[in-house]
Amino acid sequence: MMQTTLRESLRFEGVGLHTGAHCRVEVRPAPADAGLSFLLGSTRVPATAEYVVDTSRATVLGCDGVTVSTTEHLLSALFAMGVANADIVVDGPEIPVRDGSASEFASAIAQCGLREQSAERRILDLEESLIVRDGDKLVAAFPAPSLRVRFIADFAAPIGTQYYCGEIDSERYVDEIAGARTFGYLHEVQALLARGLARGGSLENALVFTADGPLQPLRWPNEAVRHKVLDLIGDLALLGAWPRCELIAIKSGHQLHSSLTSALRTRLRVPSA
Ligand SMILES: [Zn+2]
């Protein structure tokens, strides 16, 4: 399998979920072995685990005092669709949230198509199992011939306990994962707004639950856990290689996913020159 980049540049713009600011992003093709990276003014921030600066509400990457927030949905789409190399030029404090899912990113990538490059795709073959945990949250990675995810999410009613299991490849990602939206409870959203957070949040870009159920029609009965898988894949993009392993995630979030990716990254063999 060879590395790939986009055939041409893609552009997205719109409101940022957390800041409410109007943000623009252009995703440009990049040379083989360049990896995914963000260009923030004159600063280049590689999309790898070492550059994570915050995971409390979204995955924030940065260096030298500049940061970009809400990177996980765009990275999820690029990574799952097999884009190994791209420069993500950002104008604004975060990546536009669009409809709260990765659907527009994934369909734009599929429509634009990929160009094969003259270097082999970087793969991580796990040799032994790896487990990261935090209280009752856990992610375990086991050696496997391809990337497979089993995710158990457990939220307060009415979301409840949800399960997703599937092999992750670009087709399955488009059909089953990319369209799952960011979600929250109405009382949480109200509390965030009162604290000046989630300023760009609306019913157009997040799935909102009340005690009686969702305020909008669900795209799948287990849309919430599918979004957790979308986020997990976005955090895995920071590995800088495609992992061949089976992942079992229980109630995990950005922080644990980021620890997993850092731990997996130490197992990446540096390619010999
Ligand atoms: Zn998300």
Short mmCIF file of C-alpha atoms and ligand atoms in Angstrom, two decimals:
data_model
loop_
_atom_site.label_atom_id
_atom_site.label_comp_id
_atom_site.label_asym_id
_atom_site.label_seq_id
_atom_site.Cartn_x
_atom_site.Cartn_y
_atom_site.Cartn_z
CA MET A 1 0.00 0.00 0.00
CA MET A 2 1.36 3.40 -1.01
CA GLN A 3 0.87 6.75 0.72
CA THR A 4 -1.75 9.08 -0.71
CA THR A 5 -2.60 12.76 -0.72
CA LEU A 6 -5.58 14.74 -2.07
CA ARG A 7 -5.84 15.32 -5.82
CA GLU A 8 -6.63 18.97 -5.14
CA SER A 9 -7.23 21.40 -2.28
CA LEU A 10 -10.48 21.34 -0.30
CA ARG A 11 -12.02 24.31 1.47
CA PHE A 12 -14.44 24.45 4.39
CA GLU A 13 -15.74 27.38 6.37
CA GLY A 14 -18.28 28.15 9.02
CA VAL A 15 -18.77 28.67 12.72
CA GLY A 16 -16.47 27.08 15.32
CA LEU A 17 -18.36 25.07 17.97
CA HIS A 18 -16.46 26.34 21.00
CA THR A 19 -15.60 29.95 20.10
CA GLY A 20 -18.54 30.77 17.83
CA ALA A 21 -15.98 32.48 15.52
CA HIS A 22 -16.25 32.20 11.74
CA CYS A 23 -13.37 29.92 10.71
CA ARG A 24 -11.87 28.89 7.38
CA VAL A 25 -9.75 25.92 6.51
CA GLU A 26 -8.02 24.82 3.33
CA VAL A 27 -6.69 21.27 3.10
CA ARG A 28 -3.86 21.11 0.53
CA PRO A 29 -2.03 18.16 -0.99
CA ALA A 30 1.41 17.55 0.59
CA PRO A 31 4.45 15.53 -0.51
CA ALA A 32 5.12 11.91 0.50
CA ASP A 33 6.29 11.44 4.11
CA ALA A 34 5.12 14.97 5.06
CA GLY A 35 2.27 13.58 7.20
CA LEU A 36 -0.73 15.66 8.26
CA SER A 37 0.02 19.08 9.68
CA PHE A 38 -1.69 22.35 10.52
CA LEU A 39 -0.41 25.68 9.25
CA LEU A 40 -1.34 28.43 11.68
CA GLY A 41 0.03 31.68 10.29
CA SER A 42 3.75 31.00 9.91
CA THR A 43 3.72 28.13 12.43
CA ARG A 44 3.59 24.51 11.31
CA VAL A 45 2.04 22.17 13.88
CA PRO A 46 2.42 18.48 12.99
CA ALA A 47 -0.76 16.47 13.68
CA THR A 48 0.99 14.05 16.04
CA ALA A 49 0.41 13.17 19.69
CA GLU A 50 3.34 15.31 20.96
CA TYR A 51 1.50 18.49 19.90
CA VAL A 52 -1.71 17.89 21.88
CA VAL A 53 -2.07 20.78 24.33
CA ASP A 54 -5.62 20.23 25.65
CA THR A 55 -8.23 17.47 25.52
CA SER A 56 -10.85 18.78 27.95
CA ARG A 57 -13.60 19.74 25.45
CA ALA A 58 -11.96 18.94 22.11
CA THR A 59 -8.53 17.95 20.86
CA VAL A 60 -6.45 21.14 20.76
CA LEU A 61 -3.07 21.06 19.01
CA GLY A 62 -0.40 23.70 19.14
CA CYS A 63 3.19 24.83 19.59
CA ASP A 64 5.09 28.09 20.09
CA GLY A 65 2.04 29.71 21.68
CA VAL A 66 -0.39 29.14 18.76
CA THR A 67 -3.19 26.59 18.91
CA VAL A 68 -6.05 25.17 16.86
CA SER A 69 -9.09 23.59 18.49
CA THR A 70 -11.65 20.97 17.45
CA THR A 71 -9.22 19.17 15.14
CA GLU A 72 -10.64 15.69 15.70
CA HIS A 73 -13.48 15.52 13.15
CA LEU A 74 -11.44 16.73 10.17
CA LEU A 75 -8.48 14.54 11.19
CA SER A 76 -10.84 11.59 11.63
CA ALA A 77 -12.11 11.95 8.05
CA LEU A 78 -8.65 12.45 6.53
CA PHE A 79 -7.20 9.50 8.42
CA ALA A 80 -10.07 7.07 7.85
CA MET A 81 -10.21 7.98 4.15
CA GLY A 82 -6.51 7.13 3.85
CA VAL A 83 -5.05 10.63 3.34
CA ALA A 84 -1.50 10.24 4.69
CA ASN A 85 -0.16 13.66 3.68
CA ALA A 86 -1.92 17.03 3.77
CA ASP A 87 -1.31 20.61 4.90
CA ILE A 88 -4.30 22.03 6.78
CA VAL A 89 -4.19 25.82 6.54
CA VAL A 90 -6.38 27.33 9.24
CA ASP A 91 -7.75 30.86 9.44
CA GLY A 92 -9.43 31.18 12.85
CA PRO A 93 -9.18 29.59 16.30
CA GLU A 94 -10.75 26.23 15.41
CA ILE A 95 -11.90 23.94 12.62
CA PRO A 96 -15.46 24.74 11.40
CA VAL A 97 -17.95 22.38 13.06
CA ARG A 98 -20.28 22.16 10.01
CA ASP A 99 -23.12 19.76 11.03
CA GLY A 100 -21.21 18.37 14.05
CA SER A 101 -20.15 15.23 12.18
CA ALA A 102 -17.38 14.43 9.66
CA SER A 103 -19.86 13.86 6.85
CA GLU A 104 -18.97 16.94 4.73
CA PHE A 105 -15.25 16.35 5.19
CA ALA A 106 -15.50 12.67 4.20
CA SER A 107 -17.72 13.29 1.17
CA ALA A 108 -15.49 16.14 -0.07
CA ILE A 109 -12.43 13.84 0.22
CA ALA A 110 -14.26 11.03 -1.60
CA GLN A 111 -15.40 13.42 -4.34
CA CYS A 112 -11.96 14.98 -4.84
CA GLY A 113 -10.19 11.62 -4.87
CA LEU A 114 -6.71 10.61 -3.79
CA ARG A 115 -3.37 10.61 -5.58
CA GLU A 116 -0.98 7.74 -4.90
CA GLN A 117 2.56 8.73 -3.95
CA SER A 118 5.97 7.09 -4.26
CA ALA A 119 6.43 6.00 -0.65
CA GLU A 120 4.96 3.09 1.28
CA ARG A 121 2.15 3.77 3.71
CA ARG A 122 3.35 3.81 7.31
CA ILE A 123 1.75 0.95 9.23
CA LEU A 124 1.92 0.08 12.91
CA ASP A 125 1.71 -3.67 13.49
CA LEU A 126 1.20 -4.14 17.18
CA GLU A 127 3.32 -6.97 18.60
CA GLU A 128 1.77 -7.14 22.05
CA SER A 129 -1.34 -5.83 23.73
CA LEU A 130 -1.46 -2.37 25.23
CA ILE A 131 -3.98 -1.07 27.76
CA VAL A 132 -4.57 2.45 29.03
CA ARG A 133 -7.12 3.14 31.75
CA ASP A 134 -8.49 5.84 33.98
CA GLY A 135 -10.91 4.69 36.70
CA ASP A 136 -13.70 2.76 34.95
CA LYS A 137 -12.63 4.01 31.49
CA LEU A 138 -10.37 1.88 29.38
CA VAL A 139 -8.93 1.40 25.90
CA ALA A 140 -7.14 -1.82 25.01
CA ALA A 141 -5.28 -2.51 21.76
CA PHE A 142 -4.60 -6.07 20.65
CA PRO A 143 -2.57 -7.33 17.67
CA ALA A 144 -4.84 -7.94 14.65
CA PRO A 145 -4.49 -8.08 10.85
CA SER A 146 -6.56 -4.88 10.34
CA LEU A 147 -8.09 -2.00 12.32
CA ARG A 148 -11.21 -3.03 14.14
CA VAL A 149 -13.05 -1.07 16.85
CA ARG A 150 -15.42 -2.23 19.55
CA PHE A 151 -16.76 0.69 21.59
CA ILE A 152 -19.02 0.60 24.62
CA ALA A 153 -20.40 4.00 25.61
CA ASP A 154 -22.41 4.42 28.78
CA PHE A 155 -24.26 7.70 29.25
CA ALA A 156 -27.07 8.95 31.47
CA ALA A 157 -30.62 8.43 30.18
CA PRO A 158 -31.97 8.80 27.60
CA ILE A 159 -28.74 7.89 25.69
CA GLY A 160 -27.95 4.89 27.90
CA THR A 161 -25.49 2.12 27.02
CA GLN A 162 -24.60 1.83 23.34
CA TYR A 163 -22.30 -0.48 21.40
CA TYR A 164 -20.56 -0.28 18.04
CA CYS A 165 -18.34 -2.91 16.47
CA GLY A 166 -16.77 -2.71 13.05
CA GLU A 167 -13.78 -2.97 10.80
CA ILE A 168 -12.57 0.53 9.92
CA ASP A 169 -11.93 1.22 6.25
CA SER A 170 -12.88 4.18 4.08
CA GLU A 171 -16.15 2.71 2.77
CA ARG A 172 -17.41 1.63 6.13
CA TYR A 173 -16.35 4.97 7.61
CA VAL A 174 -18.43 6.89 5.05
CA ASP A 175 -21.45 4.61 5.52
CA GLU A 176 -21.45 4.09 9.28
CA ILE A 177 -19.31 6.65 11.13
CA ALA A 178 -18.78 9.96 9.29
CA GLY A 179 -22.41 11.11 9.67
CA ALA A 180 -22.64 10.68 13.46
CA ARG A 181 -22.99 14.08 15.13
CA THR A 182 -21.51 15.67 18.25
CA PHE A 183 -24.07 15.31 21.03
CA GLY A 184 -24.91 16.66 24.45
CA TYR A 185 -27.67 17.08 27.02
CA LEU A 186 -29.76 20.25 26.95
CA HIS A 187 -28.92 21.07 30.60
CA GLU A 188 -25.18 20.71 29.85
CA VAL A 189 -25.44 22.87 26.76
CA GLN A 190 -27.26 25.56 28.79
CA ALA A 191 -24.54 25.42 31.49
CA LEU A 192 -21.78 25.71 28.87
CA LEU A 193 -23.50 28.70 27.24
CA ALA A 194 -23.86 30.37 30.66
CA ARG A 195 -20.07 29.99 31.12
CA GLY A 196 -19.38 31.49 27.68
CA LEU A 197 -18.47 28.09 26.19
CA ALA A 198 -19.90 26.23 23.18
CA ARG A 199 -20.68 29.66 21.71
CA GLY A 200 -21.18 28.27 18.23
CA GLY A 201 -23.42 25.43 19.42
CA SER A 202 -26.86 25.13 17.86
CA LEU A 203 -29.35 22.51 16.78
CA GLU A 204 -27.70 22.71 13.32
CA ASN A 205 -24.36 21.37 14.58
CA ALA A 206 -25.04 19.19 17.61
CA LEU A 207 -27.49 16.50 18.56
CA VAL A 208 -29.21 17.60 21.78
CA PHE A 209 -30.93 15.26 24.25
CA THR A 210 -33.49 16.15 26.91
CA ALA A 211 -34.81 13.70 29.52
CA ASP A 212 -37.55 12.81 27.00
CA GLY A 213 -35.20 12.00 24.14
CA PRO A 214 -33.38 13.73 21.28
CA LEU A 215 -34.63 17.11 20.01
CA GLN A 216 -33.77 16.14 16.43
CA PRO A 217 -34.31 12.93 14.49
CA LEU A 218 -31.48 10.42 15.06
CA ARG A 219 -29.44 9.25 12.06
CA TRP A 220 -28.97 5.85 13.80
CA PRO A 221 -30.39 4.56 17.10
CA ASN A 222 -26.78 4.36 18.38
CA GLU A 223 -25.59 7.64 16.83
CA ALA A 224 -23.88 8.68 20.10
CA VAL A 225 -21.48 5.72 20.22
CA ARG A 226 -20.81 6.08 16.50
CA HIS A 227 -19.71 9.66 17.20
CA LYS A 228 -17.41 8.34 19.94
CA VAL A 229 -15.83 6.07 17.31
CA LEU A 230 -15.48 9.06 14.96
CA ASP A 231 -13.64 10.95 17.74
CA LEU A 232 -11.46 7.93 18.55
CA ILE A 233 -10.36 7.68 14.91
CA GLY A 234 -9.58 11.42 14.94
CA ASP A 235 -7.38 10.97 17.98
CA LEU A 236 -5.71 7.92 16.36
CA ALA A 237 -4.78 10.10 13.37
CA LEU A 238 -2.16 11.61 15.70
CA LEU A 239 -0.25 8.31 15.52
CA GLY A 240 1.16 9.27 12.11
CA ALA A 241 0.71 5.70 10.85
CA TRP A 242 -2.17 3.32 10.19
CA PRO A 243 -2.58 0.94 13.15
CA ARG A 244 -3.38 -2.71 12.51
CA CYS A 245 -4.97 -3.73 15.79
CA GLU A 246 -8.24 -4.47 17.49
CA LEU A 247 -9.31 -1.66 19.82
CA ILE A 248 -11.70 -2.21 22.68
CA ALA A 249 -12.84 1.09 24.16
CA ILE A 250 -15.02 1.36 27.24
CA LYS A 251 -16.42 4.80 28.15
CA SER A 252 -13.24 6.46 26.91
CA GLY A 253 -12.80 10.03 25.66
CA HIS A 254 -10.20 12.34 24.09
CA GLN A 255 -7.84 12.21 27.06
CA LEU A 256 -7.55 8.42 27.16
CA HIS A 257 -7.46 8.20 23.35
CA SER A 258 -4.60 10.65 23.37
CA SER A 259 -2.71 8.55 25.97
CA LEU A 260 -3.29 5.46 23.83
CA THR A 261 -1.96 7.20 20.71
CA SER A 262 1.13 8.43 22.60
CA ALA A 263 1.78 4.90 23.88
CA LEU A 264 1.28 3.41 20.40
CA ARG A 265 3.61 6.04 18.98
CA THR A 266 6.49 4.79 21.12
CA ARG A 267 6.07 1.44 19.32
CA LEU A 268 6.46 3.00 15.87
CA ARG A 269 9.72 1.97 14.33
CA VAL A 270 11.46 4.96 12.79
CA PRO A 271 11.89 4.06 9.11
CA SER A 272 15.55 3.53 8.25
CA ALA A 273 16.99 6.01 5.79
ZN ZN B 1 -16.54 14.79 18.39
#
